[in-house]
XYZ file of N, CA and C in Angstrom:
873
model
N 41.587 -63.652 39.125
C 40.523 -63.958 38.169
C 40.949 -65.123 37.275
N 40.049 -66.083 37.088
C 40.348 -67.248 36.262
C 40.017 -66.926 34.807
N 41.015 -66.388 34.102
C 40.796 -65.968 32.716
C 40.438 -67.143 31.815
N 41.060 -68.285 32.059
C 40.810 -69.442 31.204
C 39.362 -69.922 31.322
N 38.828 -69.928 32.532
C 37.442 -70.376 32.708
C 36.469 -69.395 32.070
N 36.753 -68.108 32.229
C 35.893 -67.085 31.622
C 35.932 -67.205 30.102
N 37.130 -67.432 29.576
C 37.290 -67.581 28.127
C 36.583 -68.848 27.644
N 36.703 -69.921 28.414
C 36.003 -71.168 28.052
C 34.490 -70.935 27.969
N 33.943 -70.242 28.953
C 32.506 -69.958 28.953
C 32.107 -69.177 27.707
N 32.949 -68.219 27.340
C 32.684 -67.418 26.136
C 32.695 -68.299 24.885
N 33.689 -69.172 24.763
C 33.788 -70.050 23.601
C 32.601 -71.007 23.530
N 32.159 -71.493 24.680
C 30.986 -72.367 24.711
C 29.735 -71.609 24.295
N 29.623 -70.368 24.734
C 28.456 -69.552 24.387
C 28.403 -69.236 22.895
N 29.566 -69.187 22.254
C 29.616 -68.909 20.812
C 29.597 -70.193 19.990
N 29.275 -71.319 20.661
C 29.049 -72.618 20.004
C 30.291 -73.175 19.324
N 31.449 -72.936 19.936
C 32.674 -73.559 19.425
C 32.676 -75.046 19.811
N 33.287 -75.870 18.952
C 33.359 -77.297 19.244
C 34.292 -77.537 20.427
N 34.146 -78.683 21.065
C 34.986 -79.004 22.211
C 36.453 -79.087 21.809
N 36.697 -79.574 20.590
C 38.073 -79.648 20.096
C 38.676 -78.259 19.948
N 37.899 -77.323 19.395
C 38.382 -75.944 19.237
C 38.631 -75.306 20.596
N 37.708 -75.507 21.513
C 37.859 -74.945 22.860
C 39.132 -75.479 23.511
N 39.323 -76.787 23.432
C 40.509 -77.405 24.018
C 41.780 -76.846 23.396
N 41.773 -76.697 22.072
C 42.940 -76.163 21.372
C 43.247 -74.734 21.816
N 42.227 -73.903 21.910
C 42.407 -72.516 22.331
C 42.977 -72.431 23.750
N 42.431 -73.242 24.631
C 42.873 -73.184 26.025
C 44.313 -73.677 26.177
N 44.690 -74.668 25.374
C 46.075 -75.144 25.405
C 47.019 -74.050 24.930
N 46.629 -73.347 23.872
C 47.469 -72.267 23.340
C 47.646 -71.157 24.375
N 46.560 -70.764 25.030
C 46.645 -69.711 26.051
C 47.465 -70.192 27.244
N 47.286 -71.435 27.638
C 48.058 -72.001 28.756
C 49.545 -72.017 28.434
N 49.893 -72.429 27.218
C 51.303 -72.448 26.803
C 51.902 -71.044 26.807
N 51.113 -70.068 26.374
C 51.570 -68.679 26.393
C 51.801 -68.219 27.832
N 50.885 -68.567 28.725
C 51.016 -68.189 30.140
C 52.261 -68.823 30.760
N 52.519 -70.074 30.406
C 53.712 -70.757 30.928
C 54.991 -70.112 30.407
N 54.981 -69.731 29.127
C 56.145 -69.054 28.553
C 56.373 -67.716 29.241
N 55.297 -66.962 29.470
C 55.404 -65.668 30.148
C 56.029 -65.814 31.529
N 55.569 -66.813 32.253
C 56.059 -67.031 33.613
C 57.530 -67.426 33.604
N 57.898 -68.299 32.682
C 59.262 -68.817 32.632
C 60.251 -67.793 32.079
N 59.884 -67.121 31.004
C 60.821 -66.236 30.303
C 60.767 -64.783 30.758
N 59.589 -64.330 31.195
C 59.415 -62.913 31.545
C 59.017 -62.695 33.002
N 58.843 -63.789 33.738
C 58.432 -63.717 35.142
C 57.131 -62.933 35.317
N 56.242 -63.099 34.358
C 54.919 -62.464 34.403
C 53.883 -63.552 34.641
N 53.123 -63.423 35.720
C 52.135 -64.459 36.036
C 50.703 -63.953 35.928
N 50.525 -62.806 35.244
C 49.192 -62.228 35.092
C 48.974 -61.899 33.608
N 48.083 -62.637 32.966
C 47.840 -62.443 31.529
C 47.254 -61.078 31.200
N 46.649 -60.418 32.188
C 45.969 -59.152 31.921
C 46.910 -57.946 31.873
N 48.172 -58.124 32.270
C 49.095 -56.977 32.267
C 50.065 -57.031 31.092
N 49.870 -57.992 30.216
C 50.772 -58.166 29.071
C 50.672 -56.977 28.124
N 51.817 -56.563 27.588
C 51.864 -55.498 26.586
C 52.221 -56.093 25.226
N 52.152 -55.250 24.208
C 52.422 -55.701 22.841
C 53.824 -56.275 22.717
N 54.784 -55.719 23.455
C 56.173 -56.168 23.342
C 56.304 -57.643 23.697
N 55.597 -58.096 24.730
C 55.669 -59.500 25.121
C 55.120 -60.415 24.016
N 54.043 -59.983 23.381
C 53.456 -60.810 22.332
C 54.360 -60.843 21.101
N 55.008 -59.737 20.795
C 55.968 -59.718 19.677
C 57.131 -60.668 19.955
N 57.609 -60.652 21.195
C 58.712 -61.553 21.559
C 58.264 -63.006 21.475
N 57.039 -63.256 21.922
C 56.497 -64.615 21.840
C 56.314 -65.043 20.392
N 55.913 -64.106 19.557
C 55.774 -64.415 18.131
C 57.098 -64.883 17.556
N 58.189 -64.226 17.917
C 59.495 -64.648 17.418
C 59.866 -66.023 17.946
N 59.517 -66.278 19.197
C 59.740 -67.610 19.777
C 58.998 -68.675 18.966
N 57.772 -68.381 18.582
C 56.979 -69.317 17.780
C 57.570 -69.496 16.381
N 58.010 -68.396 15.782
C 58.582 -68.445 14.434
C 59.802 -69.356 14.398
N 60.590 -69.304 15.434
C 61.803 -70.129 15.502
C 61.481 -71.611 15.690
N 60.264 -71.909 16.118
C 59.933 -73.273 16.493
C 58.944 -73.958 15.557
N 58.048 -73.180 14.939
C 56.942 -73.784 14.201
C 56.874 -73.293 12.757
N 56.106 -74.035 11.952
C 55.810 -73.623 10.583
C 54.888 -72.403 10.614
N 54.899 -71.584 9.543
C 54.100 -70.353 9.533
C 52.621 -70.554 9.839
N 52.018 -71.608 9.297
C 50.588 -71.834 9.543
C 50.307 -72.080 11.022
N 51.204 -72.798 11.687
C 51.038 -73.078 13.120
C 51.232 -71.804 13.933
N 52.221 -71.002 13.546
C 52.438 -69.712 14.222
C 51.172 -68.862 14.132
N 50.588 -68.793 12.944
C 49.390 -67.966 12.749
C 48.200 -68.490 13.543
N 48.105 -69.802 13.648
C 47.019 -70.389 14.433
C 47.116 -69.957 15.891
N 48.318 -69.977 16.428
C 48.518 -69.609 17.826
C 48.332 -68.108 18.033
N 48.834 -67.309 17.100
C 48.664 -65.861 17.200
C 47.195 -65.471 17.075
N 46.471 -66.119 16.175
C 45.050 -65.824 15.999
C 44.279 -66.116 17.282
N 44.664 -67.175 17.975
C 44.027 -67.499 19.251
C 44.304 -66.409 20.286
N 45.553 -65.956 20.361
C 45.895 -64.878 21.301
C 45.128 -63.600 20.975
N 44.978 -63.302 19.699
C 44.237 -62.105 19.295
C 42.765 -62.216 19.710
N 42.197 -63.411 19.548
C 40.813 -63.631 19.968
C 40.674 -63.481 21.485
N 41.641 -64.029 22.206
C 41.616 -63.982 23.669
C 41.670 -62.548 24.183
N 42.600 -61.761 23.676
C 42.753 -60.400 24.184
C 41.649 -59.466 23.688
N 41.125 -59.741 22.509
C 39.967 -58.977 22.042
C 38.779 -59.227 22.962
N 38.624 -60.471 23.390
C 37.560 -60.830 24.323
C 37.739 -60.117 25.659
N 38.977 -60.117 26.195
C 39.229 -59.447 27.481
C 38.908 -57.958 27.409
N 39.210 -57.344 26.268
C 38.911 -55.918 26.116
C 37.411 -55.684 26.029
N 36.714 -56.532 25.291
C 35.263 -56.397 25.159
C 34.567 -56.532 26.506
N 35.138 -57.346 27.374
C 34.564 -57.537 28.719
C 35.069 -56.491 29.717
N 35.844 -55.531 29.237
C 36.407 -54.477 30.082
C 37.326 -55.015 31.175
N 37.912 -56.171 30.919
C 38.880 -56.734 31.858
C 40.227 -56.048 31.672
N 40.524 -55.652 30.422
C 41.708 -54.858 30.130
C 41.278 -53.610 29.357
N 42.087 -52.578 29.436
C 41.744 -51.330 28.761
C 42.195 -51.334 27.307
N 43.425 -51.819 27.062
C 43.975 -51.838 25.709
C 44.272 -53.278 25.289
N 44.046 -53.547 24.038
C 44.284 -54.877 23.491
C 45.731 -54.966 22.988
N 46.608 -55.720 23.669
C 48.024 -55.770 23.272
C 48.268 -56.561 21.982
N 47.286 -57.349 21.562
C 47.471 -58.177 20.357
C 46.795 -57.587 19.128
N 46.151 -56.424 19.298
C 45.332 -55.868 18.212
C 46.135 -55.650 16.931
N 47.342 -55.135 17.068
C 48.125 -54.790 15.878
C 49.244 -55.787 15.587
N 49.190 -56.911 16.231
C 50.170 -57.975 15.955
C 49.873 -58.580 14.590
N 50.869 -58.613 13.729
C 50.668 -59.125 12.375
C 50.945 -60.631 12.321
N 50.156 -61.323 11.530
C 50.382 -62.741 11.308
C 51.517 -62.933 10.306
N 52.012 -64.150 10.238
C 53.091 -64.467 9.305
C 52.561 -64.577 7.881
N 53.343 -64.099 6.941
C 52.963 -64.241 5.537
C 53.225 -65.681 5.109
N 52.255 -66.265 4.434
C 52.388 -67.629 3.940
C 52.289 -67.590 2.428
N 53.189 -68.285 1.783
C 53.140 -68.356 0.327
C 51.783 -68.862 -0.124
N 51.329 -68.321 -1.272
C 50.089 -68.798 -1.855
C 50.132 -70.304 -2.005
N 49.000 -70.945 -1.741
C 48.966 -72.407 -1.744
C 49.332 -72.999 -3.094
N 49.228 -72.186 -4.164
C 49.538 -72.719 -5.493
C 51.002 -73.110 -5.596
N 51.866 -72.508 -4.778
C 53.285 -72.838 -4.852
C 53.703 -73.800 -3.749
N 52.742 -74.318 -2.992
C 53.098 -75.156 -1.856
C 53.274 -76.619 -2.225
N 52.649 -77.063 -3.295
C 52.789 -78.481 -3.587
C 54.192 -78.795 -4.085
N 54.616 -80.025 -3.826
C 55.973 -80.439 -4.154
C 56.124 -80.707 -5.648
N 57.298 -80.426 -6.166
C 57.612 -80.903 -7.499
C 57.798 -82.412 -7.420
N 57.780 -83.076 -8.557
C 57.959 -84.525 -8.541
C 59.331 -84.888 -7.978
N 60.348 -84.092 -8.313
C 61.689 -84.366 -7.791
C 61.720 -84.243 -6.276
N 61.054 -83.204 -5.726
C 60.996 -83.036 -4.274
C 60.228 -84.186 -3.632
N 59.153 -84.585 -4.271
C 58.345 -85.683 -3.760
C 59.171 -86.966 -3.652
N 59.937 -87.261 -4.695
C 60.764 -88.466 -4.682
C 61.854 -88.388 -3.625
N 62.432 -87.198 -3.444
C 63.503 -87.046 -2.451
C 62.983 -87.298 -1.041
N 61.814 -86.740 -0.711
C 61.306 -86.915 0.646
C 60.814 -88.350 0.863
N 60.288 -88.980 -0.177
C 59.875 -90.378 -0.049
C 61.085 -91.275 0.237
N 62.155 -91.066 -0.505
C 63.366 -91.869 -0.308
C 63.977 -91.630 1.063
N 63.976 -90.382 1.498
C 64.548 -90.063 2.809
C 63.694 -90.667 3.927
N 62.364 -90.610 3.787
C 61.479 -91.189 4.801
C 61.689 -92.694 4.914
N 61.925 -93.346 3.778
C 62.126 -94.791 3.773
C 63.365 -95.169 4.569
N 64.376 -94.302 4.542
C 65.602 -94.559 5.292
C 65.355 -94.560 6.795
N 64.299 -93.880 7.230
C 64.002 -93.753 8.664
C 63.191 -94.919 9.202
N 62.786 -95.836 8.339
C 62.074 -97.016 8.814
C 60.613 -97.038 8.427
N 59.958 -98.146 8.768
C 58.590 -98.408 8.306
C 57.580 -97.398 8.831
N 57.696 -96.999 10.115
C 56.708 -96.078 10.674
C 56.754 -94.719 9.982
N 57.953 -94.175 9.824
C 58.094 -92.859 9.204
C 57.660 -92.889 7.749
N 58.021 -93.949 7.047
C 57.637 -94.053 5.641
C 56.121 -94.170 5.499
N 55.488 -94.978 6.354
C 54.033 -95.115 6.309
C 53.353 -93.792 6.639
N 53.907 -93.054 7.584
C 53.361 -91.750 7.959
C 53.404 -90.799 6.770
N 54.565 -90.690 6.140
C 54.714 -89.782 5.000
C 53.800 -90.190 3.849
N 53.738 -91.491 3.559
C 52.932 -91.955 2.435
C 51.436 -91.738 2.685
N 51.005 -91.811 3.930
C 49.592 -91.555 4.228
C 49.267 -90.085 4.038
N 50.202 -89.207 4.362
C 50.038 -87.789 4.039
C 49.926 -87.590 2.534
N 50.910 -88.116 1.812
C 51.031 -87.867 0.373
C 49.914 -88.494 -0.442
N 49.458 -89.660 -0.040
C 48.537 -90.429 -0.868
C 47.093 -90.426 -0.374
N 46.878 -89.897 0.833
C 45.513 -89.827 1.366
C 45.106 -88.402 1.737
N 46.037 -87.445 1.649
C 45.717 -86.052 1.918
C 45.314 -85.766 3.346
N 45.870 -86.514 4.278
C 45.455 -86.398 5.678
C 45.983 -85.130 6.346
N 45.294 -84.717 7.403
C 45.769 -83.643 8.274
C 46.592 -84.275 9.406
N 47.515 -83.524 10.015
C 48.299 -84.070 11.131
C 47.434 -84.605 12.269
N 46.373 -83.879 12.612
C 45.498 -84.328 13.706
C 44.808 -85.644 13.358
N 44.504 -85.836 12.075
C 43.829 -87.062 11.646
C 44.750 -88.271 11.773
N 46.019 -88.085 11.444
C 46.965 -89.194 11.574
C 47.337 -89.445 13.028
N 47.369 -88.394 13.816
C 47.630 -88.563 15.245
C 46.540 -89.401 15.905
N 45.293 -89.198 15.484
C 44.156 -89.870 16.110
C 43.716 -91.137 15.388
N 44.409 -91.518 14.317
C 44.017 -92.690 13.537
C 44.224 -93.972 14.355
N 43.162 -94.740 14.513
C 43.227 -95.975 15.296
C 43.211 -97.193 14.372
N 43.648 -98.305 14.916
C 43.769 -99.528 14.121
C 42.428 -99.977 13.549
N 41.353 -99.748 14.291
C 40.045 -100.200 13.812
C 39.473 -99.303 12.717
N 40.175 -98.220 12.400
C 39.749 -97.329 11.312
C 40.601 -97.522 10.057
N 41.422 -98.551 10.068
C 42.316 -98.828 8.948
C 41.934 -100.173 8.330
N 41.534 -100.133 7.071
C 41.099 -101.338 6.368
C 42.025 -101.553 5.171
N 42.878 -102.565 5.261
C 43.947 -102.724 4.280
C 43.736 -103.904 3.332
N 42.603 -104.571 3.417
C 42.323 -105.693 2.520
C 41.240 -105.321 1.516
N 41.200 -105.989 0.405
C 40.216 -105.841 -0.662
C 40.156 -104.404 -1.182
N 39.393 -103.532 -0.525
C 39.311 -102.119 -0.924
C 39.958 -101.270 0.168
N 41.287 -101.118 0.136
C 41.983 -100.398 1.215
C 41.396 -98.997 1.440
N 41.048 -98.749 2.679
C 40.374 -97.502 3.039
C 40.765 -97.123 4.456
N 40.813 -95.817 4.715
C 40.929 -95.385 6.109
C 39.726 -94.526 6.463
N 39.261 -94.689 7.662
C 38.125 -93.924 8.160
C 38.651 -92.794 9.031
N 38.375 -91.573 8.611
C 38.766 -90.396 9.391
C 37.587 -90.024 10.266
N 37.759 -90.198 11.577
C 36.680 -89.921 12.518
C 36.845 -88.553 13.161
N 35.713 -87.870 13.317
C 35.688 -86.664 14.146
C 36.782 -85.688 13.762
N 36.851 -85.394 12.473
C 37.840 -84.426 12.002
C 37.297 -83.029 12.247
N 37.683 -82.071 11.424
C 37.209 -80.701 11.619
C 35.686 -80.660 11.545
N 35.084 -79.883 12.422
C 33.636 -79.707 12.480
C 32.897 -81.022 12.720
N 33.563 -81.922 13.448
C 32.932 -83.170 13.866
C 32.417 -84.013 12.699
N 33.144 -83.993 11.588
C 32.750 -84.780 10.419
C 33.659 -85.992 10.269
N 33.105 -87.065 9.699
C 33.888 -88.262 9.409
C 33.822 -88.529 7.913
N 34.840 -89.228 7.398
C 34.837 -89.543 5.970
C 35.698 -90.783 5.718
N 35.390 -91.485 4.646
C 36.187 -92.608 4.195
C 37.106 -92.136 3.074
N 38.379 -92.533 3.143
C 39.354 -92.136 2.126
C 40.012 -93.389 1.552
N 39.905 -93.603 0.244
C 40.578 -94.757 -0.373
C 42.098 -94.646 -0.224
N 42.750 -95.775 -0.006
C 44.205 -95.821 0.127
C 44.785 -96.437 -1.142
N 45.630 -95.718 -1.882
C 46.236 -96.297 -3.081
C 47.238 -97.397 -2.735
N 47.617 -98.162 -3.737
C 48.403 -99.374 -3.528
C 49.717 -99.118 -2.808
N 50.450 -98.068 -3.204
C 51.767 -97.831 -2.600
C 51.665 -97.457 -1.126
N 50.673 -96.629 -0.791
C 50.478 -96.261 0.615
C 49.979 -97.459 1.419
N 49.144 -98.289 0.796
C 48.644 -99.492 1.474
C 49.802 -100.418 1.835
N 50.730 -100.613 0.909
C 51.888 -101.459 1.181
C 52.727 -100.896 2.321
N 52.938 -99.570 2.314
C 53.715 -98.931 3.378
C 53.044 -99.131 4.732
N 51.734 -98.997 4.780
C 50.995 -99.184 6.028
C 51.023 -100.645 6.478
N 50.883 -101.566 5.541
C 50.946 -102.987 5.884
C 52.312 -103.344 6.471
N 53.364 -102.812 5.854
C 54.715 -103.092 6.352
C 54.883 -102.577 7.773
N 54.338 -101.372 8.031
C 54.446 -100.810 9.373
C 53.618 -101.614 10.382
N 52.392 -101.962 10.020
C 51.537 -102.718 10.934
C 52.156 -104.082 11.238
N 52.748 -104.718 10.217
C 53.401 -106.011 10.425
C 54.566 -105.878 11.398
N 55.384 -104.841 11.218
C 56.507 -104.618 12.127
C 56.006 -104.292 13.534
N 54.959 -103.485 13.610
C 54.383 -103.091 14.896
C 53.839 -104.307 15.647
N 53.171 -105.199 14.913
C 52.564 -106.375 15.540
C 53.599 -107.380 16.051
N 54.781 -107.349 15.463
C 55.846 -108.260 15.900
C 56.592 -107.718 17.123
N 56.369 -106.447 17.414
C 57.096 -105.800 18.507
C 56.602 -106.281 19.865
N 57.531 -106.391 20.804
C 57.194 -106.734 22.190
C 57.110 -105.506 23.093
N 57.286 -104.322 22.499
C 57.237 -103.098 23.290
C 55.822 -102.894 23.822
N 55.743 -102.534 25.081
C 54.461 -102.469 25.760
C 53.523 -101.450 25.121
N 54.080 -100.320 24.634
C 53.209 -99.301 24.046
C 52.699 -99.727 22.679
N 53.397 -100.659 22.005
C 52.865 -101.218 20.767
C 51.736 -102.199 21.063
N 51.896 -102.943 22.111
C 50.889 -103.947 22.463
C 49.607 -103.293 22.961
N 49.734 -102.249 23.760
C 48.570 -101.645 24.404
C 47.895 -100.556 23.572
N 48.648 -99.878 22.723
C 48.095 -98.714 22.031
C 47.113 -99.102 20.944
N 46.029 -98.350 20.858
C 45.032 -98.550 19.818
C 45.352 -97.712 18.572
N 46.394 -96.881 18.672
C 46.685 -95.950 17.591
C 47.642 -96.567 16.564
N 47.471 -96.148 15.310
C 48.309 -96.676 14.223
C 49.742 -96.195 14.380
N 49.901 -94.902 14.625
C 51.242 -94.320 14.743
C 51.555 -94.097 16.224
N 52.316 -95.022 16.751
C 52.537 -95.072 18.192
C 53.728 -94.228 18.639
N 53.703 -93.935 19.937
C 54.794 -93.208 20.572
C 54.986 -93.775 21.965
N 56.218 -93.867 22.386
C 56.519 -94.466 23.687
C 55.928 -93.653 24.832
N 55.934 -92.336 24.699
C 55.501 -91.484 25.805
C 53.980 -91.395 25.921
N 53.302 -91.143 24.794
C 51.879 -90.848 24.830
C 50.991 -91.996 24.356
N 51.591 -93.028 23.811
C 50.785 -94.085 23.218
C 50.455 -93.809 21.765
N 50.542 -92.539 21.389
C 50.349 -92.153 19.997
C 51.249 -90.966 19.691
N 51.549 -90.780 18.424
C 52.293 -89.602 18.004
C 51.380 -88.390 18.095
N 51.768 -87.391 18.863
C 50.992 -86.155 18.930
C 51.251 -85.321 17.675
N 50.391 -84.330 17.462
C 50.473 -83.510 16.247
C 51.849 -82.872 16.096
N 52.355 -82.306 17.181
C 53.659 -81.639 17.068
C 54.766 -82.641 16.775
N 54.658 -83.841 17.331
C 55.635 -84.880 17.032
C 55.622 -85.248 15.564
N 54.431 -85.350 14.987
C 54.305 -85.639 13.555
C 54.916 -84.520 12.732
N 54.621 -83.289 13.096
C 55.164 -82.146 12.353
C 56.691 -82.140 12.392
N 57.259 -82.463 13.544
C 58.720 -82.490 13.667
C 59.333 -83.569 12.781
N 58.681 -84.727 12.719
C 59.181 -85.810 11.874
C 59.190 -85.369 10.412
N 58.087 -84.790 9.963
C 57.969 -84.358 8.564
C 58.973 -83.246 8.250
N 59.079 -82.273 9.142
C 60.023 -81.174 8.912
C 61.459 -81.683 8.906
N 61.750 -82.669 9.768
C 63.090 -83.258 9.808
C 63.441 -83.977 8.523
N 62.479 -84.706 7.963
C 62.700 -85.369 6.676
C 63.022 -84.340 5.609
N 62.267 -83.247 5.627
C 62.496 -82.191 4.640
C 63.899 -81.613 4.729
N 64.350 -81.343 5.943
C 65.692 -80.785 6.115
C 66.755 -81.729 5.566
N 66.605 -83.009 5.860
C 67.589 -83.993 5.398
C 67.538 -84.177 3.883
N 66.347 -83.970 3.299
C 66.190 -84.139 1.854
C 66.454 -82.848 1.085
N 66.710 -81.761 1.818
C 66.944 -80.478 1.159
C 65.675 -79.860 0.602
N 64.542 -80.126 1.261
C 63.244 -79.632 0.806
C 62.580 -78.873 1.958
N 62.048 -77.694 1.654
C 61.309 -76.932 2.660
C 59.955 -77.618 2.856
N 59.869 -78.473 3.859
C 58.731 -79.376 3.972
C 57.976 -79.157 5.272
N 56.658 -79.088 5.161
C 55.778 -79.132 6.308
C 54.480 -79.796 5.864
N 53.637 -80.146 6.790
C 52.522 -81.057 6.508
C 51.570 -80.540 5.436
N 51.300 -79.244 5.419
C 50.351 -78.707 4.447
C 50.864 -78.888 3.021
N 52.179 -78.935 2.838
C 52.721 -79.150 1.492
C 52.413 -80.565 1.002
N 52.387 -81.527 1.920
C 52.052 -82.894 1.530
C 50.572 -82.987 1.172
N 49.738 -82.319 1.925
C 48.292 -82.301 1.632
C 48.029 -81.586 0.306
N 48.746 -80.494 0.066
C 48.601 -79.774 -1.202
C 49.076 -80.624 -2.376
N 50.128 -81.403 -2.151
C 50.649 -82.273 -3.206
C 49.633 -83.352 -3.561
N 48.974 -83.892 -2.557
C 47.910 -84.880 -2.777
C 46.821 -84.288 -3.675
N 46.358 -83.096 -3.326
C 45.299 -82.456 -4.104
C 45.756 -82.168 -5.528
N 46.962 -81.629 -5.650
C 47.474 -81.285 -6.973
C 47.657 -82.523 -7.850
N 48.099 -83.621 -7.245
C 48.292 -84.858 -8.006
C 46.969 -85.367 -8.560
N 45.914 -85.304 -7.763
C 44.601 -85.760 -8.223
C 44.044 -84.839 -9.311
N 44.323 -83.563 -9.183
C 43.829 -82.600 -10.182
C 44.562 -82.773 -11.516
N 45.899 -82.826 -11.444
C 46.679 -82.835 -12.677
C 46.799 -84.225 -13.298
N 46.859 -85.266 -12.479
C 47.113 -86.601 -13.012
C 45.862 -87.466 -13.134
N 44.841 -87.156 -12.349
C 43.637 -87.986 -12.386
C 42.401 -87.223 -12.860
N 42.560 -85.909 -13.103
C 41.442 -85.078 -13.567
C 40.200 -85.231 -12.685
N 40.415 -85.264 -11.396
C 39.301 -85.475 -10.470
C 38.384 -84.252 -10.442
N 37.071 -84.447 -10.422
C 36.152 -83.309 -10.264
C 36.372 -82.640 -8.915
N 36.228 -81.344 -8.875
C 36.523 -80.609 -7.644
C 35.565 -81.008 -6.517
N 34.333 -81.391 -6.859
C 33.391 -81.811 -5.821
C 33.855 -83.110 -5.152
N 34.422 -84.016 -5.961
C 34.940 -85.263 -5.403
C 36.167 -85.001 -4.548
N 37.037 -84.085 -5.002
C 38.230 -83.742 -4.232
C 37.849 -83.130 -2.887
N 36.826 -82.277 -2.886
C 36.366 -81.654 -1.637
C 35.936 -82.720 -0.631
N 35.247 -83.754 -1.108
C 34.807 -84.843 -0.235
C 35.999 -85.596 0.336
N 36.971 -85.909 -0.514
C 38.150 -86.649 -0.065
C 38.943 -85.860 0.972
N 38.991 -84.542 0.819
C 39.805 -83.720 1.706
C 39.052 -83.251 2.949
N 37.757 -83.558 3.013
C 36.990 -83.175 4.194
C 36.625 -81.714 4.231
N 36.437 -81.105 3.055
C 36.060 -79.696 2.991
C 34.544 -79.550 2.926
N 34.008 -78.574 3.631
C 32.582 -78.279 3.564
C 32.218 -77.561 2.276
N 33.147 -76.791 1.759
C 32.874 -75.959 0.593
C 33.935 -76.177 -0.471
N 33.513 -76.174 -1.740
C 34.486 -76.303 -2.828
C 35.318 -75.034 -2.963
N 34.875 -73.944 -2.321
C 35.687 -72.721 -2.342
C 37.007 -72.958 -1.612
N 36.940 -73.724 -0.522
C 38.175 -74.080 0.181
C 39.049 -74.947 -0.701
N 38.427 -75.934 -1.340
C 39.171 -76.854 -2.203
C 39.774 -76.130 -3.394
N 39.103 -75.089 -3.874
C 39.565 -74.397 -5.084
C 40.936 -73.764 -4.902
N 41.350 -73.543 -3.657
C 42.703 -73.016 -3.424
C 43.759 -73.971 -3.964
N 43.416 -75.259 -3.954
C 44.364 -76.277 -4.383
C 44.372 -76.464 -5.901
N 43.432 -75.834 -6.606
C 43.344 -76.023 -8.048
C 44.159 -74.987 -8.815
N 44.686 -73.999 -8.108
C 45.473 -72.954 -8.752
C 46.887 -73.455 -8.994
N 47.304 -73.506 -10.254
C 48.616 -74.043 -10.578
C 49.680 -72.961 -10.482
N 50.921 -73.378 -10.305
C 52.011 -72.407 -10.215
C 52.497 -72.022 -11.604
N 53.384 -71.047 -11.640
C 53.835 -70.500 -12.929
C 54.571 -71.539 -13.770
N 55.304 -72.435 -13.115
C 56.043 -73.464 -13.852
C 55.082 -74.368 -14.619
N 53.991 -74.770 -13.946
C 53.035 -75.661 -14.597
C 52.200 -74.924 -15.638
N 51.941 -73.640 -15.414
C 51.250 -72.850 -16.442
C 52.034 -72.898 -17.748
N 53.337 -72.683 -17.644
C 54.186 -72.691 -18.831
C 54.166 -74.063 -19.497
N 54.208 -75.118 -18.714
C 54.212 -76.467 -19.281
C 52.930 -76.746 -20.053
N 51.791 -76.336 -19.500
C 50.522 -76.586 -20.174
C 50.387 -75.762 -21.451
N 50.812 -74.502 -21.380
C 50.708 -73.641 -22.556
C 51.632 -74.125 -23.669
N 52.833 -74.539 -23.318
C 53.778 -75.019 -24.321
C 53.258 -76.277 -25.039
N 52.383 -77.001 -24.363
C 51.866 -78.244 -24.945
C 50.988 -77.991 -26.178
N 50.479 -76.750 -26.363
C 49.638 -76.464 -27.524
C 50.408 -75.732 -28.628
N 51.701 -75.568 -28.401
C 52.512 -74.901 -29.421
C 52.659 -75.798 -30.660
N 52.690 -75.181 -31.837
C 52.858 -75.929 -33.091
C 54.311 -76.189 -33.424
N 55.208 -75.533 -32.698
C 56.647 -75.764 -32.983
C 57.398 -76.024 -31.695
């Protein structure tokens, strides 16, 4: 039985976007490949809870908590679907717990952490520094930077990047501040001087020798590597949270404007980024003290 095709049909019937469908099928395919390689199991329908728990640990060792949860949530959806269709009797993923993630209020970087990762990224060269600065100063998602093309980058007069076909098939324009613009210009200048064939042929801003562009996981590895070298627990969502927090605390941006910049459909999603941590609560309260 072709489980992937049946699952694809189900996802299409529930009006999932093509990007979501593709992501789900890749996750299930990767799980099937792991099962075959590590457990010599070539039938997804005979999997028990123990295999999924072992796979969860494999994911934990390799990915950030949010990525682990994304993959586990997909597996839970897949096996719930198989049970609903009576393809399997028991759902092996039903009681699999997701990873606990710290509240987003504590995810943004302190200024000291921000400076450390910026300095460390600069040591890695123009591409890495431009990548980090676009995260920090434009609030981008990894998928958005992976898919960012040269024709969507406007670095003169009013520096702006166009985010095409992001979540829920939406596009948006994001202003680029001066420091990030300089980092991007430096990278584009270096890229344009290169004789490497993948630089010449690739339409993507952040290039890779193998794929023509940096894939999402490649970007995540670069960011996590910078964090390790800088002594900071770093992953992409922390850079996006730092962007939001900086605009809230330093620019007093209205939450509706922040939602637009971050590509959120609802300000309820954006409001997660407005919750300050205990350290900043104390700083604000102390500011009204008379002594």
